[in-house]
Tab-separated table of C-alpha atoms in Angstrom:
chain	number	residue	atom	x	y	z
A	617	UNK	CA	-125.222	-19.039	23.778
A	618	UNK	CA	-121.520	-18.220	24.281
A	619	UNK	CA	-120.699	-14.977	25.994
A	620	UNK	CA	-120.096	-12.335	23.382
A	621	UNK	CA	-117.070	-10.139	23.917
A	622	UNK	CA	-116.557	-7.109	21.755
A	623	UNK	CA	-112.795	-7.316	21.389
A	624	UNK	CA	-112.491	-4.087	19.452
A	625	UNK	CA	-114.418	-2.165	22.134
A	626	UNK	CA	-112.197	-3.644	24.843
A	627	UNK	CA	-109.067	-2.669	22.930
A	628	UNK	CA	-110.416	0.867	22.644
A	629	UNK	CA	-111.080	0.980	26.393
A	630	UNK	CA	-107.489	-0.039	27.006
A	631	UNK	CA	-106.271	2.562	24.494
A	632	UNK	CA	-108.264	5.197	26.365
A	633	UNK	CA	-106.613	4.180	29.641
A	634	UNK	CA	-103.292	4.611	27.861
A	635	UNK	CA	-104.321	8.111	26.727
A	636	UNK	CA	-105.293	9.090	30.250
A	637	UNK	CA	-101.792	8.162	31.394
A	638	UNK	CA	-100.298	9.897	28.332
A	639	UNK	CA	-102.154	13.125	29.059
A	640	UNK	CA	-101.219	13.225	32.751
A	641	UNK	CA	-97.903	11.768	33.891
A	642	UNK	CA	-96.772	10.519	30.464
A	643	UNK	CA	-96.058	7.113	28.980
A	644	UNK	CA	-92.313	7.186	29.608
A	645	UNK	CA	-91.713	4.394	32.083
A	646	UNK	CA	-95.418	3.416	32.211
A	647	UNK	CA	-95.652	-0.392	32.177
A	648	UNK	CA	-98.347	-2.760	30.896
A	649	UNK	CA	-99.255	-3.257	34.571
A	650	UNK	CA	-99.828	0.515	35.033
A	651	UNK	CA	-102.120	0.597	32.007
A	652	UNK	CA	-104.035	-2.482	33.228
A	653	UNK	CA	-104.566	-0.764	36.593
A	654	UNK	CA	-105.787	2.431	34.878
A	655	UNK	CA	-108.178	0.381	32.693
A	656	UNK	CA	-109.400	-1.498	35.798
A	657	UNK	CA	-108.502	-4.947	34.474
A	658	UNK	CA	-105.887	-7.567	35.353
A	659	UNK	CA	-102.491	-7.660	33.664
A	660	UNK	CA	-103.362	-11.092	32.268
A	661	UNK	CA	-106.506	-9.778	30.607
A	662	UNK	CA	-104.669	-6.809	29.156
A	663	UNK	CA	-102.039	-9.162	27.709
A	664	UNK	CA	-104.854	-11.060	26.026
A	665	UNK	CA	-105.286	-7.937	23.877
A	666	UNK	CA	-101.755	-6.555	23.710
A	667	UNK	CA	-98.668	-8.702	24.222
A	668	UNK	CA	-96.230	-5.788	24.396
A	669	UNK	CA	-96.158	-2.116	25.286
A	670	UNK	CA	-95.222	-1.238	21.682
A	671	UNK	CA	-98.200	-3.175	20.281
A	672	UNK	CA	-100.474	-1.218	22.610
A	673	UNK	CA	-98.795	2.085	21.740
A	674	UNK	CA	-99.234	1.423	18.024
A	675	UNK	CA	-102.912	0.575	18.487
A	676	UNK	CA	-103.444	3.731	20.560
A	677	UNK	CA	-101.660	5.839	17.937
A	678	UNK	CA	-103.744	4.410	15.073
A	679	UNK	CA	-106.957	4.852	16.997
A	680	UNK	CA	-106.126	8.441	17.906
A	681	UNK	CA	-105.100	9.210	14.311
A	682	UNK	CA	-108.436	7.805	13.150
A	683	UNK	CA	-110.281	10.076	15.587
A	684	UNK	CA	-108.204	13.059	14.410
A	685	UNK	CA	-109.055	12.226	10.789
A	686	UNK	CA	-112.754	12.094	11.732
A	687	UNK	CA	-112.515	15.521	13.381
A	688	UNK	CA	-110.768	16.957	10.304
A	689	UNK	CA	-113.374	15.438	7.977
A	690	UNK	CA	-116.159	16.970	10.090
A	691	UNK	CA	-114.434	20.344	9.968
A	692	UNK	CA	-114.097	20.198	6.157
A	693	UNK	CA	-117.759	19.221	5.843
A	694	UNK	CA	-118.724	22.126	8.124
A	695	UNK	CA	-116.816	24.482	5.781
A	696	UNK	CA	-119.072	23.382	2.940
A	697	UNK	CA	-122.339	23.826	4.858
A	698	UNK	CA	-124.716	26.744	5.097
A	699	UNK	CA	-126.125	27.962	8.443
A	700	UNK	CA	-128.873	25.300	8.282
A	701	UNK	CA	-126.418	22.479	7.553
A	702	UNK	CA	-127.264	22.403	3.832
A	703	UNK	CA	-124.321	21.977	1.429
A	704	UNK	CA	-123.617	25.319	-0.231
A	705	UNK	CA	-120.195	25.069	-1.847
A	706	UNK	CA	-117.036	23.019	-2.136
A	707	UNK	CA	-114.312	24.148	0.304
A	708	UNK	CA	-111.239	25.492	-1.465
A	709	UNK	CA	-107.982	23.444	-1.483
A	710	UNK	CA	-106.483	26.078	0.808
A	711	UNK	CA	-109.330	25.592	3.304
A	712	UNK	CA	-108.920	21.808	3.139
A	713	UNK	CA	-105.176	22.116	3.775
A	714	UNK	CA	-105.744	24.518	6.671
A	715	UNK	CA	-108.266	22.137	8.245
A	716	UNK	CA	-105.829	19.208	7.969
A	717	UNK	CA	-102.799	21.154	9.189
A	718	UNK	CA	-104.575	22.807	12.113
A	719	UNK	CA	-105.715	19.272	13.043
A	720	UNK	CA	-102.030	18.552	13.677
A	721	UNK	CA	-101.858	21.304	16.347
A	722	UNK	CA	-102.864	20.844	20.021
A	723	UNK	CA	-105.742	23.337	19.850
A	724	UNK	CA	-108.001	21.482	22.314
A	725	UNK	CA	-107.812	18.693	24.914
A	726	UNK	CA	-108.455	15.884	22.427
A	727	UNK	CA	-105.827	16.937	19.937
A	728	UNK	CA	-103.418	17.661	22.802
A	729	UNK	CA	-103.831	14.124	24.157
A	730	UNK	CA	-103.349	12.813	20.627
A	731	UNK	CA	-100.088	14.691	20.346
A	732	UNK	CA	-98.864	13.381	23.708
A	733	UNK	CA	-99.456	9.831	22.460
A	734	UNK	CA	-97.607	10.788	19.264
A	735	UNK	CA	-94.721	12.141	21.359
A	736	UNK	CA	-94.465	8.798	23.190
A	737	UNK	CA	-94.659	7.006	19.834
A	738	UNK	CA	-91.914	9.227	18.413
A	739	UNK	CA	-89.539	8.543	21.318
A	740	UNK	CA	-89.958	4.761	20.812
A	741	UNK	CA	-90.160	4.701	17.003
A	742	UNK	CA	-86.743	6.304	16.480
A	743	UNK	CA	-85.338	3.053	17.921
A	744	UNK	CA	-87.788	0.538	16.481
A	745	UNK	CA	-88.216	-0.259	12.802
A	746	UNK	CA	-91.656	-1.877	13.224
A	747	UNK	CA	-93.058	1.215	14.949
A	748	UNK	CA	-91.422	3.499	12.361
A	749	UNK	CA	-93.314	1.745	9.543
A	750	UNK	CA	-96.462	3.594	10.665
A	751	UNK	CA	-94.883	6.989	9.894
A	752	UNK	CA	-92.910	5.683	6.896
A	753	UNK	CA	-96.194	4.673	5.239
A	754	UNK	CA	-98.580	7.276	6.654
A	755	UNK	CA	-96.676	10.506	6.061
A	756	UNK	CA	-96.043	9.931	2.306
A	757	UNK	CA	-99.800	9.300	1.914
A	758	UNK	CA	-100.530	12.598	3.663
A	759	UNK	CA	-97.869	14.324	1.541
A	760	UNK	CA	-99.450	12.941	-1.660
A	761	UNK	CA	-102.899	14.122	-0.553
A	762	UNK	CA	-101.534	17.598	0.224
A	763	UNK	CA	-99.687	17.731	-3.107
A	764	UNK	CA	-102.975	16.845	-4.828
A	765	UNK	CA	-104.674	19.765	-3.082
A	766	UNK	CA	-101.820	22.059	-4.166
A	767	UNK	CA	-102.206	20.915	-7.805
A	768	UNK	CA	-105.946	21.513	-7.568
A	769	UNK	CA	-105.251	25.023	-6.233
A	770	UNK	CA	-102.839	25.645	-9.140
A	771	UNK	CA	-105.493	24.432	-11.627
A	772	UNK	CA	-107.938	26.922	-10.095
A	773	UNK	CA	-105.396	29.722	-10.456
A	774	UNK	CA	-105.009	30.037	-6.660
A	775	UNK	CA	-101.334	28.992	-6.520
A	776	UNK	CA	-98.363	29.477	-8.872
A	777	UNK	CA	-98.062	26.078	-10.659
A	778	UNK	CA	-94.348	25.750	-9.815
A	779	UNK	CA	-95.251	25.576	-6.106
A	780	UNK	CA	-97.734	22.717	-6.482
A	781	UNK	CA	-95.144	20.090	-5.507
A	782	UNK	CA	-94.593	17.196	-3.103
A	783	UNK	CA	-91.732	19.240	-1.623
A	784	UNK	CA	-94.021	22.142	-0.719
A	785	UNK	CA	-96.500	19.627	0.716
A	786	UNK	CA	-93.759	18.138	2.912
A	787	UNK	CA	-92.734	21.625	4.098
A	788	UNK	CA	-96.309	22.244	5.262
A	789	UNK	CA	-96.380	18.942	7.183
A	790	UNK	CA	-92.948	19.565	8.731
A	791	UNK	CA	-93.841	23.111	9.751
A	792	UNK	CA	-97.095	22.030	11.428
A	793	UNK	CA	-95.217	19.246	13.216
A	794	UNK	CA	-92.574	21.658	14.515
A	795	UNK	CA	-95.166	24.254	15.542
A	796	UNK	CA	-97.024	21.561	17.527
A	797	UNK	CA	-93.792	20.433	19.221
A	798	UNK	CA	-93.139	23.949	20.497
A	799	UNK	CA	-96.666	24.199	21.921
A	800	UNK	CA	-96.086	20.983	23.895
A	801	UNK	CA	-92.742	22.395	25.091
A	802	UNK	CA	-94.426	25.614	26.255
A	803	UNK	CA	-92.468	27.853	23.846
A	804	UNK	CA	-95.631	29.351	22.356
A	805	UNK	CA	-99.377	28.946	22.917
A	806	UNK	CA	-101.768	27.102	20.561
A	807	UNK	CA	-103.125	30.397	19.154
A	808	UNK	CA	-99.602	31.516	18.187
A	809	UNK	CA	-98.961	28.163	16.505
A	810	UNK	CA	-102.163	28.593	14.460
A	811	UNK	CA	-101.202	32.157	13.539
A	812	UNK	CA	-97.784	30.972	12.352
A	813	UNK	CA	-99.395	28.129	10.393
A	814	UNK	CA	-101.557	30.747	8.659
A	815	UNK	CA	-98.413	32.760	7.920
A	816	UNK	CA	-96.817	29.688	6.276
A	817	UNK	CA	-99.987	29.232	4.182
A	818	UNK	CA	-100.045	32.961	3.300
A	819	UNK	CA	-96.387	32.742	2.219
A	820	UNK	CA	-97.434	29.926	-0.123
A	821	UNK	CA	-100.848	31.079	-1.385
A	822	UNK	CA	-100.558	34.829	-0.845
A	823	UNK	CA	-102.456	36.966	1.690
A	824	UNK	CA	-106.026	35.782	2.158
A	825	UNK	CA	-108.803	37.669	0.438
A	826	UNK	CA	-111.262	39.030	2.991
B	972	UNK	CA	-52.361	16.314	48.765
B	973	UNK	CA	-56.020	15.349	48.354
B	974	UNK	CA	-56.962	13.389	45.305
B	975	UNK	CA	-58.149	15.792	42.654
B	976	UNK	CA	-61.306	14.786	40.811
B	977	UNK	CA	-62.382	16.696	37.768
B	978	UNK	CA	-66.111	16.667	38.416
B	979	UNK	CA	-66.997	18.312	35.135
B	980	UNK	CA	-65.011	15.725	33.160
B	981	UNK	CA	-66.696	12.893	35.072
B	982	UNK	CA	-70.116	14.358	34.374
B	983	UNK	CA	-69.237	14.533	30.680
B	984	UNK	CA	-68.134	10.879	30.706
B	985	UNK	CA	-71.494	9.947	32.193
B	986	UNK	CA	-73.296	12.106	29.621
B	987	UNK	CA	-71.398	10.270	26.886
B	988	UNK	CA	-72.508	6.912	28.294
B	989	UNK	CA	-76.051	8.272	28.160
B	990	UNK	CA	-75.578	9.266	24.499
B	991	UNK	CA	-74.297	5.787	23.622
B	992	UNK	CA	-77.515	4.345	25.029
B	993	UNK	CA	-79.555	7.076	23.309
B	994	UNK	CA	-78.003	6.316	19.924
B	995	UNK	CA	-78.484	2.552	20.172
B	996	UNK	CA	-81.459	1.152	22.089
B	997	UNK	CA	-82.861	4.479	23.267
B	998	UNK	CA	-83.334	6.150	26.631
B	999	UNK	CA	-86.968	5.121	27.056
B	1000	UNK	CA	-86.930	2.783	30.042
B	1001	UNK	CA	-83.154	3.156	30.560
B	1002	UNK	CA	-82.488	3.496	34.301
B	1003	UNK	CA	-79.727	5.262	36.235
B	1004	UNK	CA	-78.319	1.756	36.852
B	1005	UNK	CA	-78.124	1.091	33.077
B	1006	UNK	CA	-76.246	4.346	32.531
B	1007	UNK	CA	-73.855	3.588	35.428
B	1008	UNK	CA	-73.125	0.174	33.864
B	1009	UNK	CA	-72.488	1.778	30.455
B	1010	UNK	CA	-70.161	4.348	32.042
B	1011	UNK	CA	-68.357	1.572	33.946
B	1012	UNK	CA	-69.031	3.044	37.405
B	1013	UNK	CA	-71.206	2.078	40.360
B	1014	UNK	CA	-74.741	3.361	40.758
B	1015	UNK	CA	-73.672	5.104	43.984
B	1016	UNK	CA	-70.916	6.995	42.184
B	1017	UNK	CA	-73.240	8.017	39.383
B	1018	UNK	CA	-75.739	9.319	41.950
B	1019	UNK	CA	-72.960	11.452	43.366
B	1020	UNK	CA	-73.142	13.408	40.092
B	1021	UNK	CA	-76.806	13.054	39.153
B	1022	UNK	CA	-79.531	12.357	41.668
B	1023	UNK	CA	-82.255	11.707	39.102
B	1024	UNK	CA	-82.647	10.515	35.542
B	1025	UNK	CA	-84.106	13.909	34.545
B	1026	UNK	CA	-81.125	15.784	36.019
B	1027	UNK	CA	-78.812	13.587	33.953
B	1028	UNK	CA	-80.949	14.011	30.840
B	1029	UNK	CA	-80.899	17.792	31.207
B	1030	UNK	CA	-77.115	17.826	31.620
B	1031	UNK	CA	-76.704	15.587	28.555
B	1032	UNK	CA	-79.024	17.831	26.531
B	1033	UNK	CA	-77.172	21.012	27.520
B	1034	UNK	CA	-73.797	19.450	26.800
B	1035	UNK	CA	-74.921	18.170	23.401
B	1036	UNK	CA	-76.454	21.556	22.542
B	1037	UNK	CA	-73.144	23.185	23.462
B	1038	UNK	CA	-71.282	20.817	21.147
B	1039	UNK	CA	-73.810	21.511	18.363
B	1040	UNK	CA	-73.321	25.270	18.860
B	1041	UNK	CA	-69.539	24.758	18.592
B	1042	UNK	CA	-69.965	22.855	15.311
B	1043	UNK	CA	-72.233	25.584	13.918
B	1044	UNK	CA	-69.771	28.307	14.963
B	1045	UNK	CA	-66.938	26.422	13.235
B	1046	UNK	CA	-69.054	26.098	10.094
B	1047	UNK	CA	-69.822	29.829	10.057
B	1048	UNK	CA	-66.135	30.648	10.545
B	1049	UNK	CA	-65.251	28.271	7.697
B	1050	UNK	CA	-67.682	30.187	5.451
B	1051	UNK	CA	-65.673	33.345	6.077
B	1052	UNK	CA	-62.277	31.780	5.349
B	1053	UNK	CA	-60.251	31.587	2.167
B	1054	UNK	CA	-58.589	28.341	1.022
B	1055	UNK	CA	-55.589	29.026	3.274
B	1056	UNK	CA	-57.770	29.708	6.332
B	1057	UNK	CA	-57.372	33.488	6.053
B	1058	UNK	CA	-60.517	35.542	6.721
B	1059	UNK	CA	-61.806	36.878	3.424
B	1060	UNK	CA	-65.348	38.094	3.982
B	1061	UNK	CA	-68.270	38.174	6.387
B	1062	UNK	CA	-70.785	35.366	5.776
B	1063	UNK	CA	-74.206	36.673	4.715
B	1064	UNK	CA	-77.168	36.479	7.141
B	1065	UNK	CA	-78.677	33.830	4.858
B	1066	UNK	CA	-75.503	31.726	5.143
B	1067	UNK	CA	-75.494	32.126	8.929
B	1068	UNK	CA	-79.150	31.040	9.129
B	1069	UNK	CA	-78.509	28.065	6.841
B	1070	UNK	CA	-75.561	26.970	8.986
B	1071	UNK	CA	-77.659	27.172	12.171
B	1072	UNK	CA	-80.718	25.474	10.690
B	1073	UNK	CA	-78.806	22.659	9.013
B	1074	UNK	CA	-77.146	22.128	12.413
B	1075	UNK	CA	-80.634	21.151	13.640
B	1076	UNK	CA	-80.802	18.273	11.103
B	1077	UNK	CA	-79.302	14.780	11.648
B	1078	UNK	CA	-76.769	15.089	8.813
B	1079	UNK	CA	-74.036	13.042	10.528
B	1080	UNK	CA	-73.590	10.650	13.466
B	1081	UNK	CA	-72.924	13.408	16.018
B	1082	UNK	CA	-75.960	15.484	15.144
B	1083	UNK	CA	-78.054	12.306	14.890
B	1084	UNK	CA	-77.057	11.297	18.431
B	1085	UNK	CA	-77.827	14.838	19.581
B	1086	UNK	CA	-81.308	14.595	18.103
B	1087	UNK	CA	-81.940	11.229	19.750
B	1088	UNK	CA	-81.105	12.799	23.118
B	1089	UNK	CA	-83.427	15.680	22.198
B	1090	UNK	CA	-86.180	13.173	21.347
B	1091	UNK	CA	-85.817	11.585	24.804
B	1092	UNK	CA	-85.837	15.064	26.338
B	1093	UNK	CA	-88.976	16.010	24.383
B	1094	UNK	CA	-90.879	12.894	25.536
B	1095	UNK	CA	-90.091	13.735	29.185
B	1096	UNK	CA	-90.350	17.527	29.002
B	1097	UNK	CA	-93.968	17.544	27.805
B	1098	UNK	CA	-94.810	16.200	31.298
B	1099	UNK	CA	-92.265	18.093	33.378
B	1100	UNK	CA	-92.216	21.845	33.916
B	1101	UNK	CA	-88.581	21.943	35.108
B	1102	UNK	CA	-87.357	20.155	31.980
B	1103	UNK	CA	-89.528	22.353	29.769
B	1104	UNK	CA	-87.826	25.506	31.098
B	1105	UNK	CA	-84.792	24.613	28.954
B	1106	UNK	CA	-86.820	24.944	25.730
B	1107	UNK	CA	-88.990	27.785	27.079
B	1108	UNK	CA	-85.837	29.871	27.582
B	1109	UNK	CA	-83.620	28.547	24.797
B	1110	UNK	CA	-85.932	28.672	21.790
B	1111	UNK	CA	-86.948	32.361	22.210
B	1112	UNK	CA	-83.212	33.224	22.361
B	1113	UNK	CA	-82.656	31.328	19.112
B	1114	UNK	CA	-85.727	32.996	17.594
B	1115	UNK	CA	-84.410	36.451	18.573
B	1116	UNK	CA	-81.000	35.661	17.049
B	1117	UNK	CA	-82.649	34.473	13.815
B	1118	UNK	CA	-84.894	37.558	13.714
B	1119	UNK	CA	-81.757	39.709	14.084
B	1120	UNK	CA	-80.211	37.949	11.084
B	1121	UNK	CA	-83.425	38.531	9.101
B	1122	UNK	CA	-83.357	42.253	9.973
B	1123	UNK	CA	-79.703	42.405	8.931
B	1124	UNK	CA	-80.633	40.761	5.610
B	1125	UNK	CA	-83.434	43.300	5.119
B	1126	UNK	CA	-80.979	46.162	5.849
B	1127	UNK	CA	-78.660	44.723	3.175
B	1128	UNK	CA	-81.552	44.584	0.690
B	1129	UNK	CA	-81.494	40.776	0.668
B	1130	UNK	CA	-84.976	40.294	2.140
B	1131	UNK	CA	-88.273	42.235	1.902
B	1132	UNK	CA	-88.385	44.235	5.191
B	1133	UNK	CA	-91.911	42.999	6.010
B	1134	UNK	CA	-90.555	39.446	6.298
B	1135	UNK	CA	-87.808	40.306	8.806
B	1136	UNK	CA	-89.945	39.251	11.786
B	1137	UNK	CA	-89.856	37.014	14.863
B	1138	UNK	CA	-92.733	35.068	13.284
B	1139	UNK	CA	-90.706	34.208	10.184
B	1140	UNK	CA	-87.797	33.263	12.458
B	1141	UNK	CA	-90.058	30.902	14.399
B	1142	UNK	CA	-91.322	29.346	11.153
B	1143	UNK	CA	-87.718	28.565	10.167
B	1144	UNK	CA	-87.044	26.906	13.546
B	1145	UNK	CA	-90.305	24.936	13.435
B	1146	UNK	CA	-89.722	23.756	9.887
B	1147	UNK	CA	-86.186	22.558	10.646
B	1148	UNK	CA	-87.483	20.772	13.749
B	1149	UNK	CA	-90.216	19.004	11.760
B	1150	UNK	CA	-87.823	18.085	8.933
B	1151	UNK	CA	-85.447	16.537	11.502
B	1152	UNK	CA	-88.301	14.565	13.120
B	1153	UNK	CA	-89.178	12.968	9.785
B	1154	UNK	CA	-85.561	11.952	9.196
B	1155	UNK	CA	-85.528	10.158	12.574
B	1156	UNK	CA	-88.839	8.481	11.661
B	1157	UNK	CA	-87.410	7.275	8.329
B	1158	UNK	CA	-89.883	9.281	6.216
B	1159	UNK	CA	-87.124	11.007	4.257
B	1160	UNK	CA	-83.317	10.894	4.233
B	1161	UNK	CA	-81.049	13.650	5.615
B	1162	UNK	CA	-80.253	14.946	2.111
B	1163	UNK	CA	-83.951	15.431	1.367
B	1164	UNK	CA	-84.420	17.274	4.660
B	1165	UNK	CA	-81.555	19.624	3.725
B	1166	UNK	CA	-83.010	20.172	0.241
B	1167	UNK	CA	-86.399	21.044	1.773
B	1168	UNK	CA	-84.726	23.381	4.267
B	1169	UNK	CA	-83.114	25.150	1.304
B	1170	UNK	CA	-86.533	25.369	-0.346
B	1171	UNK	CA	-87.955	27.051	2.774
B	1172	UNK	CA	-85.028	29.518	2.714
B	1173	UNK	CA	-85.505	30.111	-1.034
B	1174	UNK	CA	-89.222	30.788	-0.430
B	1175	UNK	CA	-88.138	33.435	2.081
B	1176	UNK	CA	-85.067	34.975	0.439
B	1177	UNK	CA	-85.707	34.125	-3.206
B	1178	UNK	CA	-83.775	31.677	-5.387
B	1179	UNK	CA	-80.053	31.683	-4.640
B	1180	UNK	CA	-77.730	33.534	-6.963
B	1181	UNK	CA	-75.173	31.162	-8.476
């Protein structure tokens, strides 16, 4: 029987080595060789999975975005559950938006590492069309999903209909992105970023009912 | 007479070489040697002015921020001038804020280059406390200036007093930062970013009077 190699698992191991570098000294200047050393494999083996640094970066970004999406999904499901885990109600569009947007902030170690990988991606993608495609496709999908939640909120009478737009959705995404940037730069702490995100939501939906 | 060298001018020339690299292939992976070659000087001479890549990056960032501030100041002065250049009126706080915030967007080649240098700074600063100090000190100053403009607007009856806060000022900065990021990533064009910035201002101040 031929030796079975789980390629996807190996790629994830390499991505995790990349994250460890991202969350400590940073990816700027980190070579394929550095990542191979961190993953405990030879450069040749690493290149079997990723030919270039950008290919590896893109894989790491997608994988970390997938994990972030899983965390957000779990948080939305938790909103809808009673104390015993039984489903009790649908979360409101505002709650869904808050869960997604706060998932964009570095509120814990995992999301912080994710954002450091995103920062490395950003610095490369501004100069590389192939890398940019990830954001060019992904962000409009997120914007459309957010706009759908805003329309749902308007239908439920929780938002003035004229504010249920793609533009307002893009403002929410941009604000969360900027708030996260200033956490990573040490301008404010994660709790302040979350408070300001809630202010942006309150400015849109109105003050929250207790 | 000893040969007179204008050190500041030489440092600016080197910073400009750095910007040319930043606006084309990017600073990620660009070495001191690459910048020396672009500036047309030897590595040894370059190291006379900047010992490390981070020192050079910080100088370039400060210089480009100074130029951006000059452009914003000129734009605010232009707001206050009649067709013949004579001062006619004080610009409103809202106009001042719009001039500052739109100066954070890549609306032309100069501001685009500035943002690419900022992107390189961001990628390094998240891992370096010394580099971060620039944002840790600079952004609260900007936030305080914006909050002052908001209070002025409230005093003039142009803004509900409860929204004249540091928090609202920080939301404006964060939103502009995020909008700029998504221009560099090709998600939307500069005109869209400006339109969304105006929407954020309209959500704060109310729709603009024609």
